[in-house]
Amino acid sequence: MEIRLSSSLEDYLKTIYLIQEENTVARVKDIALRLGVASPSVTGAIKVLKKLRMVEHNSYGYIKLTESGLETAKKVFETHQSIANFLHLVLGIDIETAEEDACKIEHIIGPETTYRLAKFLEFSAAPSSECRGCMARFSEWMTTNINKGYQKDK
Amino acid sequence: MEIRLSSSLEDYLKTIYLIQEENTVARVKDIALRLGVASPSVTGAIKVLKKLRMVEHNSYGYIKLTESGLETAKKVFETHQSIANFLHLVLGIDIETAEEDACKIEHIIGPETTYRLAKFLEFSAAPSSECRGCMARFSEWMTTNINKGYQKDK
DNA sequence: TTGTATATTTAGGGTTACCTAATATTATTA
DNA sequence: TAATAATATTAGGTAACCCTAAATATACAA
């Protein structure tokens, strides 16, 4: 009985989750601030998430994830972490870009891709893995080759 | 003077490109069929792409990419290939899922991520790369570990 | 406790991207 | 060539998601 949420709704859940993790209460204003949207957009999204039983909310009150909302939010966040780690630690992309890209990809890839990506990270970062040396070599190789190809503008 | 296209418009360009590559002429019907949308959606998109000077088109006629449209379409397609190859060859995801995921990610990641992903593939697949052994080990390791974690349902 | 500041919601719009049904054009074939 | 089939376009509608401006509710402080 898995409900397929939009990227946007997943972002709202993830944001509420992150606010809750900081032992803070989630308010419309905070969510709006973090997501860079206006307050009425948050009110609208919360109304939908409430109907889906992902959050609890009374008018003008605080917002809390339900068990089901928490579960989904955690999944999204974990997927985010795997992607961001891969982009940053393996590909060597700067942390800001890695986070930005991860924020978009997290809503798109299926569970199998997520699972395998996490496993790849686990494998390549394991202390015993010969892969560690290989990753270091790639890193070196990238640094020496970087100027021949893509140049970051802006 | 880079114009930021929507995922949807990029898909239309990519589809026209792929039809052109088959030495076939692109018609509304074909594009609609490949993308799984109705004809009026294609007509609408073509109107936008024409305004952006990405395609040439006269009413009731064939559709052709302009130089600028071709350039963008190629970029999208190349990004697609890098992602699909990574998902399939490195992570070992079945080709259909890899293609599906790539179709979504291709519109999202920036040029640096694309560049580095391609370089990673280049490095890890190079005949001289010690990484090849490492990738093979990962593949083995995945096969032995796969049942402990995620199981493909459906 | 009453006035003011802050936070939230409602109301009303805009954009993108799809759809179906109806109309117009082009192509085919009898 | 005239009728029919195939294709493309226009018209009109829906849903998701965002926005600003205005109204409403709550919190705080004099």
GROMACS .gro file of C-alpha atoms (C1' of nucleotides) in nm:
model
  368
    1MET     CA    1   0.000   0.000   0.000
    2GLU     CA    2   0.276   0.235  -0.103
    3ILE     CA    3   0.162   0.581  -0.202
    4ARG     CA    4   0.369   0.750  -0.469
    5LEU     CA    5   0.434   1.106  -0.356
    6SER     CA    6   0.547   1.392  -0.579
    7SER     CA    7   0.898   1.531  -0.544
    8SER     CA    8   0.749   1.838  -0.391
    9LEU     CA    9   0.558   1.653  -0.120
   10GLU     CA   10   0.862   1.441  -0.041
   11ASP     CA   11   1.059   1.760   0.006
   12TYR     CA   12   0.805   1.887   0.255
   13LEU     CA   13   0.822   1.562   0.451
   14LYS     CA   14   1.201   1.561   0.450
   15THR     CA   15   1.213   1.919   0.570
   16ILE     CA   16   0.971   1.854   0.854
   17TYR     CA   17   1.179   1.550   0.947
   18LEU     CA   18   1.501   1.752   0.957
   19ILE     CA   19   1.337   2.018   1.175
   20GLN     CA   20   1.205   1.751   1.411
   21GLU     CA   21   1.552   1.595   1.431
   22GLU     CA   22   1.686   1.921   1.566
   23ASN     CA   23   1.441   1.884   1.852
   24THR     CA   24   1.252   2.180   1.725
   25VAL     CA   25   0.886   2.210   1.651
   26ALA     CA   26   0.798   2.247   1.284
   27ARG     CA   27   0.607   2.561   1.194
   28VAL     CA   28   0.484   2.681   0.857
   29LYS     CA   29   0.731   2.967   0.857
   30ASP     CA   30   1.035   2.744   0.914
   31ILE     CA   31   0.939   2.500   0.644
   32ALA     CA   32   0.881   2.785   0.402
   33LEU     CA   33   1.218   2.937   0.487
   34ARG     CA   34   1.411   2.615   0.438
   35LEU     CA   35   1.243   2.524   0.113
   36GLY     CA   36   1.252   2.875  -0.022
   37VAL     CA   37   0.879   2.895  -0.085
   38ALA     CA   38   0.607   3.128   0.042
   39SER     CA   39   0.395   3.037   0.343
   40PRO     CA   40   0.073   2.971   0.150
   41SER     CA   41   0.255   2.703  -0.048
   42VAL     CA   42   0.337   2.527   0.277
   43THR     CA   43  -0.021   2.553   0.404
   44GLY     CA   44  -0.141   2.397   0.081
   45ALA     CA   45   0.109   2.112   0.092
   46ILE     CA   46   0.034   2.040   0.458
   47LYS     CA   47  -0.334   2.014   0.374
   48VAL     CA   48  -0.254   1.745   0.117
   49LEU     CA   49  -0.013   1.560   0.346
   50LYS     CA   50  -0.273   1.566   0.622
   51LYS     CA   51  -0.528   1.409   0.391
   52LEU     CA   52  -0.270   1.141   0.313
   53ARG     CA   53  -0.219   1.089   0.689
   54MET     CA   54   0.146   1.178   0.664
   55VAL     CA   55   0.129   1.471   0.905
   56GLU     CA   56  -0.083   1.584   1.200
   57HIS     CA   57  -0.187   1.946   1.207
   58ASN     CA   58  -0.454   2.172   1.353
   59SER     CA   59  -0.511   2.514   1.209
   60TYR     CA   60  -0.256   2.764   1.337
   61GLY     CA   61  -0.077   2.486   1.523
   62TYR     CA   62   0.249   2.297   1.489
   63ILE     CA   63   0.311   2.027   1.232
   64LYS     CA   64   0.410   1.673   1.326
   65LEU     CA   65   0.491   1.370   1.113
   66THR     CA   66   0.277   1.061   1.159
   67GLU     CA   67   0.446   0.724   1.174
   68SER     CA   68   0.388   0.678   0.803
   69GLY     CA   69   0.515   1.028   0.725
   70LEU     CA   70   0.826   0.967   0.933
   71GLU     CA   71   0.897   0.643   0.756
   72THR     CA   72   0.875   0.808   0.415
   73ALA     CA   73   1.079   1.110   0.523
   74LYS     CA   74   1.354   0.885   0.658
   75LYS     CA   75   1.368   0.694   0.333
   76VAL     CA   76   1.400   1.013   0.132
   77PHE     CA   77   1.670   1.143   0.361
   78GLU     CA   78   1.869   0.821   0.351
   79THR     CA   79   1.850   0.816  -0.025
   80HIS     CA   80   1.970   1.173  -0.024
   81GLN     CA   81   2.269   1.081   0.191
   82SER     CA   82   2.372   0.794  -0.032
   83ILE     CA   83   2.359   1.007  -0.343
   84ALA     CA   84   2.536   1.304  -0.186
   85ASN     CA   85   2.808   1.078  -0.050
   86PHE     CA   86   2.860   0.913  -0.383
   87LEU     CA   87   2.881   1.242  -0.566
   88HIS     CA   88   3.114   1.398  -0.313
   89LEU     CA   89   3.329   1.110  -0.191
   90VAL     CA   90   3.353   0.905  -0.507
   91LEU     CA   91   3.319   1.156  -0.789
   92GLY     CA   92   3.483   1.434  -0.593
   93ILE     CA   93   3.214   1.690  -0.661
   94ASP     CA   94   3.214   1.982  -0.420
   95ILE     CA   95   2.979   1.933  -0.131
   96GLU     CA   96   2.734   2.211  -0.225
   97THR     CA   97   2.681   2.086  -0.580
   98ALA     CA   98   2.661   1.730  -0.452
   99GLU     CA   99   2.389   1.828  -0.206
  100GLU     CA  100   2.196   2.019  -0.471
  101ASP     CA  101   2.202   1.735  -0.720
  102ALA     CA  102   2.118   1.483  -0.447
  103CYS     CA  103   1.813   1.692  -0.356
  104LYS     CA  104   1.672   1.632  -0.700
  105ILE     CA  105   1.784   1.275  -0.764
  106GLU     CA  106   1.653   1.152  -0.429
  107HIS     CA  107   1.294   1.174  -0.557
  108ILE     CA  108   1.360   0.994  -0.878
  109ILE     CA  109   1.559   0.677  -0.832
  110GLY     CA  110   1.386   0.358  -0.735
  111PRO     CA  111   1.460   0.142  -0.430
  112GLU     CA  112   1.688  -0.095  -0.614
  113THR     CA  113   1.911   0.181  -0.743
  114THR     CA  114   1.922   0.333  -0.396
  115TYR     CA  115   2.010   0.001  -0.242
  116ARG     CA  116   2.290  -0.069  -0.486
  117LEU     CA  117   2.433   0.277  -0.457
  118ALA     CA  118   2.452   0.240  -0.080
  119LYS     CA  119   2.615  -0.099  -0.119
  120PHE     CA  120   2.869   0.041  -0.360
  121LEU     CA  121   2.964   0.307  -0.109
  122GLU     CA  122   2.985   0.049   0.166
  123PHE     CA  123   3.208  -0.169  -0.047
  124SER     CA  124   3.437   0.101  -0.177
  125ALA     CA  125   3.484   0.264   0.162
  126ALA     CA  126   3.539  -0.056   0.360
  127PRO     CA  127   3.885  -0.054   0.523
  128SER     CA  128   3.962  -0.397   0.382
  129SER     CA  129   3.851  -0.311   0.030
  130GLU     CA  130   4.116  -0.292  -0.237
  131CYS     CA  131   3.876  -0.045  -0.388
  132ARG     CA  132   4.000   0.227  -0.158
  133GLY     CA  133   4.328   0.246  -0.339
  134CYS     CA  134   4.145   0.248  -0.667
  135MET     CA  135   3.927   0.538  -0.558
  136ALA     CA  136   4.233   0.731  -0.449
  137ARG     CA  137   4.387   0.670  -0.791
  138PHE     CA  138   4.075   0.793  -0.960
  139SER     CA  139   4.084   1.104  -0.747
  140GLU     CA  140   4.446   1.171  -0.849
  141TRP     CA  141   4.374   1.096  -1.211
  142MET     CA  142   4.081   1.339  -1.206
  143THR     CA  143   4.293   1.617  -1.064
  144THR     CA  144   4.552   1.578  -1.336
  145ASN     CA  145   4.291   1.546  -1.611
  146ILE     CA  146   4.039   1.800  -1.497
  147ASN     CA  147   4.168   2.087  -1.706
  148LYS     CA  148   4.148   1.900  -2.029
  149GLY     CA  149   3.772   1.872  -2.012
  150TYR     CA  150   3.494   2.043  -1.830
  151GLN     CA  151   3.568   2.376  -1.663
  152LYS     CA  152   3.344   2.504  -1.393
  153ASP     CA  153   3.219   2.845  -1.498
  154LYS     CA  154   3.044   3.111  -1.293
  155MET     CA  155   2.346   3.231  -2.352
  156GLU     CA  156   2.234   2.894  -2.226
  157ILE     CA  157   1.860   2.845  -2.206
  158ARG     CA  158   1.740   2.624  -1.927
  159LEU     CA  159   1.482   2.384  -2.070
  160SER     CA  160   1.231   2.183  -1.871
  161SER     CA  161   1.269   1.805  -1.845
  162SER     CA  162   0.970   1.772  -2.069
  163LEU     CA  163   1.111   1.988  -2.348
  164GLU     CA  164   1.445   1.810  -2.326
  165ASP     CA  165   1.261   1.483  -2.373
  166TYR     CA  166   1.096   1.613  -2.687
  167LEU     CA  167   1.433   1.723  -2.826
  168LYS     CA  168   1.596   1.392  -2.740
  169THR     CA  169   1.315   1.198  -2.903
  170ILE     CA  170   1.331   1.401  -3.223
  171TYR     CA  171   1.707   1.347  -3.224
  172LEU     CA  172   1.671   0.971  -3.190
  173ILE     CA  173   1.417   0.961  -3.471
  174GLN     CA  174   1.648   1.167  -3.692
  175GLU     CA  175   1.936   0.934  -3.612
  176GLU     CA  176   1.737   0.647  -3.757
  177ASN     CA  177   1.728   0.840  -4.083
  178THR     CA  178   1.359   0.883  -4.043
  179VAL     CA  179   1.159   1.202  -4.058
  180ALA     CA  180   1.010   1.313  -3.729
  181ARG     CA  181   0.632   1.351  -3.729
  182VAL     CA  182   0.400   1.447  -3.448
  183LYS     CA  183   0.253   1.099  -3.432
  184ASP     CA  184   0.590   0.928  -3.390
  185ILE     CA  185   0.704   1.161  -3.117
  186ALA     CA  186   0.375   1.113  -2.936
  187LEU     CA  187   0.403   0.736  -2.965
  188ARG     CA  188   0.757   0.721  -2.829
  189LEU     CA  189   0.692   0.955  -2.542
  190GLY     CA  190   0.355   0.806  -2.458
  191VAL     CA  191   0.166   1.133  -2.482
  192ALA     CA  192  -0.125   1.249  -2.697
  193SER     CA  193  -0.068   1.435  -3.022
  194PRO     CA  194  -0.189   1.774  -2.900
  195SER     CA  195   0.079   1.764  -2.631
  196VAL     CA  196   0.341   1.727  -2.901
  197THR     CA  197   0.194   2.008  -3.109
  198GLY     CA  198   0.208   2.231  -2.803
  199ALA     CA  199   0.565   2.143  -2.718
  200ILE     CA  200   0.680   2.192  -3.077
  201LYS     CA  201   0.527   2.536  -3.073
  202VAL     CA  202   0.737   2.626  -2.770
  203LEU     CA  203   1.055   2.469  -2.912
  204LYS     CA  204   1.000   2.656  -3.237
  205LYS     CA  205   0.974   2.983  -3.049
  206LEU     CA  206   1.303   2.892  -2.877
  207ARG     CA  207   1.454   2.821  -3.220
  208MET     CA  208   1.528   2.463  -3.129
  209VAL     CA  209   1.320   2.311  -3.407
  210GLU     CA  210   1.196   2.404  -3.752
  211HIS     CA  211   0.837   2.327  -3.835
  212ASN     CA  212   0.558   2.439  -4.066
  213SER     CA  213   0.201   2.348  -3.988
  214TYR     CA  214   0.119   1.991  -4.089
  215GLY     CA  215   0.481   1.936  -4.189
  216TYR     CA  216   0.778   1.742  -4.055
  217ILE     CA  217   0.984   1.847  -3.758
  218LYS     CA  218   1.357   1.912  -3.778
  219LEU     CA  219   1.607   2.011  -3.513
  220THR     CA  220   1.797   2.335  -3.561
  221GLU     CA  221   2.167   2.342  -3.489
  222SER     CA  222   2.100   2.466  -3.140
  223GLY     CA  223   1.832   2.203  -3.085
  224LEU     CA  224   2.064   1.930  -3.208
  225GLU     CA  225   2.337   2.043  -2.975
  226THR     CA  226   2.106   2.033  -2.675
  227ALA     CA  227   1.956   1.700  -2.776
  228LYS     CA  228   2.300   1.546  -2.812
  229LYS     CA  229   2.400   1.668  -2.469
  230VAL     CA  230   2.090   1.518  -2.312
  231PHE     CA  231   2.146   1.191  -2.490
  232GLU     CA  232   2.511   1.171  -2.393
  233THR     CA  233   2.424   1.242  -2.033
  234HIS     CA  234   2.166   0.969  -2.055
  235GLN     CA  235   2.425   0.723  -2.182
  236SER     CA  236   2.671   0.801  -1.905
  237ILE     CA  237   2.409   0.753  -1.637
  238ALA     CA  238   2.265   0.437  -1.788
  239ASN     CA  239   2.614   0.289  -1.828
  240PHE     CA  240   2.704   0.369  -1.472
  241LEU     CA  241   2.384   0.218  -1.334
  242HIS     CA  242   2.409  -0.093  -1.548
  243LEU     CA  243   2.783  -0.159  -1.576
  244VAL     CA  244   2.899  -0.039  -1.238
  245LEU     CA  245   2.603  -0.091  -1.008
  246GLY     CA  246   2.478  -0.393  -1.198
  247ILE     CA  247   2.121  -0.273  -1.230
  248ASP     CA  248   1.923  -0.444  -1.503
  249ILE     CA  249   1.925  -0.254  -1.828
  250GLU     CA  250   1.555  -0.162  -1.830
  251THR     CA  251   1.560  -0.007  -1.483
  252ALA     CA  252   1.890   0.163  -1.563
  253GLU     CA  253   1.740   0.319  -1.875
  254GLU     CA  254   1.429   0.431  -1.689
  255ASP     CA  255   1.624   0.594  -1.409
  256ALA     CA  256   1.865   0.752  -1.656
  257CYS     CA  257   1.571   0.905  -1.842
  258LYS     CA  258   1.483   1.102  -1.534
  259ILE     CA  259   1.827   1.183  -1.398
  260GLU     CA  260   1.951   1.311  -1.735
  261HIS     CA  261   1.748   1.630  -1.695
  262ILE     CA  262   1.861   1.701  -1.346
  263ILE     CA  263   2.234   1.673  -1.302
  264GLY     CA  264   2.458   1.961  -1.392
  265PRO     CA  265   2.746   1.957  -1.641
  266GLU     CA  266   3.012   1.897  -1.377
  267THR     CA  267   2.840   1.590  -1.240
  268THR     CA  268   2.791   1.461  -1.593
  269TYR     CA  269   3.153   1.521  -1.675
  270ARG     CA  270   3.281   1.346  -1.367
  271LEU     CA  271   3.051   1.052  -1.410
  272ALA     CA  272   3.176   1.001  -1.764
  273LYS     CA  273   3.535   1.028  -1.642
  274PHE     CA  274   3.469   0.774  -1.370
  275LEU     CA  275   3.338   0.529  -1.626
  276GLU     CA  276   3.634   0.597  -1.850
  277PHE     CA  277   3.874   0.538  -1.564
  278SER     CA  278   3.712   0.228  -1.424
  279ALA     CA  279   3.670   0.062  -1.761
  280ALA     CA  280   4.017   0.142  -1.896
  281PRO     CA  281   4.208  -0.179  -1.974
  282SER     CA  282   4.505  -0.061  -1.772
  283SER     CA  283   4.299   0.043  -1.472
  284GLU     CA  284   4.341  -0.160  -1.157
  285CYS     CA  285   3.984  -0.051  -1.100
  286ARG     CA  286   3.856  -0.321  -1.331
  287GLY     CA  287   3.947  -0.588  -1.081
  288CYS     CA  288   3.786  -0.386  -0.809
  289MET     CA  289   3.463  -0.351  -1.005
  290ALA     CA  290   3.458  -0.723  -1.066
  291ARG     CA  291   3.499  -0.781  -0.694
  292PHE     CA  292   3.213  -0.547  -0.620
  293SER     CA  293   2.999  -0.733  -0.866
  294GLU     CA  294   3.079  -1.065  -0.694
  295TRP     CA  295   3.027  -0.916  -0.352
  296MET     CA  296   2.688  -0.780  -0.458
  297THR     CA  297   2.574  -1.116  -0.587
  298THR     CA  298   2.659  -1.284  -0.260
  299ASN     CA  299   2.510  -1.007  -0.050
  300ILE     CA  300   2.204  -0.923  -0.252
  301ASN     CA  301   1.966  -1.150  -0.065
  302LYS     CA  302   2.043  -1.000   0.270
  303GLY     CA  303   1.906  -0.661   0.173
  304TYR     CA  304   1.675  -0.525  -0.087
  305GLN     CA  305   1.458  -0.768  -0.278
  306LYS     CA  306   1.303  -0.670  -0.604
  307ASP     CA  307   0.926  -0.702  -0.568
  308LYS     CA  308   0.657  -0.668  -0.835
  309DT     C1'  309  -0.615   4.404   2.866
  310DT     C1'  310  -0.560   4.608   2.469
  311DG     C1'  311  -0.286   4.721   2.087
  312DT     C1'  312   0.068   4.571   1.782
  313DA     C1'  313   0.359   4.247   1.569
  314DT     C1'  314   0.391   3.789   1.393
  315DA     C1'  315   0.220   3.379   1.191
  316DT     C1'  316  -0.121   3.143   0.926
  317DT     C1'  317  -0.479   3.091   0.616
  318DT     C1'  318  -0.793   3.221   0.232
  319DA     C1'  319  -0.868   3.417  -0.212
  320DG     C1'  320  -0.736   3.477  -0.655
  321DG     C1'  321  -0.377   3.422  -1.038
  322DG     C1'  322  -0.012   3.232  -1.338
  323DT     C1'  323   0.267   2.850  -1.550
  324DT     C1'  324   0.360   2.393  -1.717
  325DA     C1'  325   0.210   1.998  -1.904
  326DC     C1'  326  -0.095   1.686  -1.969
  327DC     C1'  327  -0.582   1.525  -2.145
  328DT     C1'  328  -1.032   1.461  -2.470
  329DA     C1'  329  -1.331   1.613  -2.833
  330DA     C1'  330  -1.393   1.856  -3.235
  331DT     C1'  331  -1.211   2.062  -3.649
  332DA     C1'  332  -0.895   2.118  -4.030
  333DT     C1'  333  -0.562   1.953  -4.343
  334DT     C1'  334  -0.317   1.615  -4.612
  335DA     C1'  335  -0.270   1.154  -4.815
  336DT     C1'  336  -0.459   0.748  -5.014
  337DT     C1'  337  -0.732   0.472  -5.290
  338DA     C1'  338  -1.149   0.334  -5.531
  339DT     C1'  339  -1.130   1.314  -5.875
  340DA     C1'  340  -1.410   1.240  -5.497
  341DA     C1'  341  -1.463   0.991  -5.080
  342DT     C1'  342  -1.233   0.810  -4.696
  343DA     C1'  343  -0.858   0.742  -4.387
  344DA     C1'  344  -0.481   0.926  -4.141
  345DT     C1'  345  -0.264   1.299  -3.926
  346DA     C1'  346  -0.228   1.755  -3.712
  347DT     C1'  347  -0.422   2.143  -3.490
  348DT     C1'  348  -0.741   2.415  -3.207
  349DA     C1'  349  -1.045   2.461  -2.821
  350DG     C1'  350  -1.135   2.385  -2.371
  351DG     C1'  351  -1.045   2.154  -1.931
  352DT     C1'  352  -0.774   1.952  -1.521
  353DA     C1'  353  -0.410   1.900  -1.178
  354DA     C1'  354   0.011   2.025  -0.944
  355DC     C1'  355   0.262   2.392  -0.754
  356DC     C1'  356   0.405   2.799  -0.716
  357DC     C1'  357   0.303   3.324  -0.630
  358DT     C1'  358   0.101   3.799  -0.406
  359DA     C1'  359  -0.238   4.044  -0.144
  360DA     C1'  360  -0.575   4.046   0.198
  361DA     C1'  361  -0.802   3.857   0.598
  362DT     C1'  362  -0.774   3.613   1.032
  363DA     C1'  363  -0.584   3.415   1.437
  364DT     C1'  364  -0.234   3.400   1.799
  365DA     C1'  365   0.146   3.583   2.092
  366DC     C1'  366   0.369   3.941   2.332
  367DA     C1'  367   0.440   4.367   2.566
  368DA     C1'  368   0.324   4.814   2.740
   0.00000   0.00000   0.00000
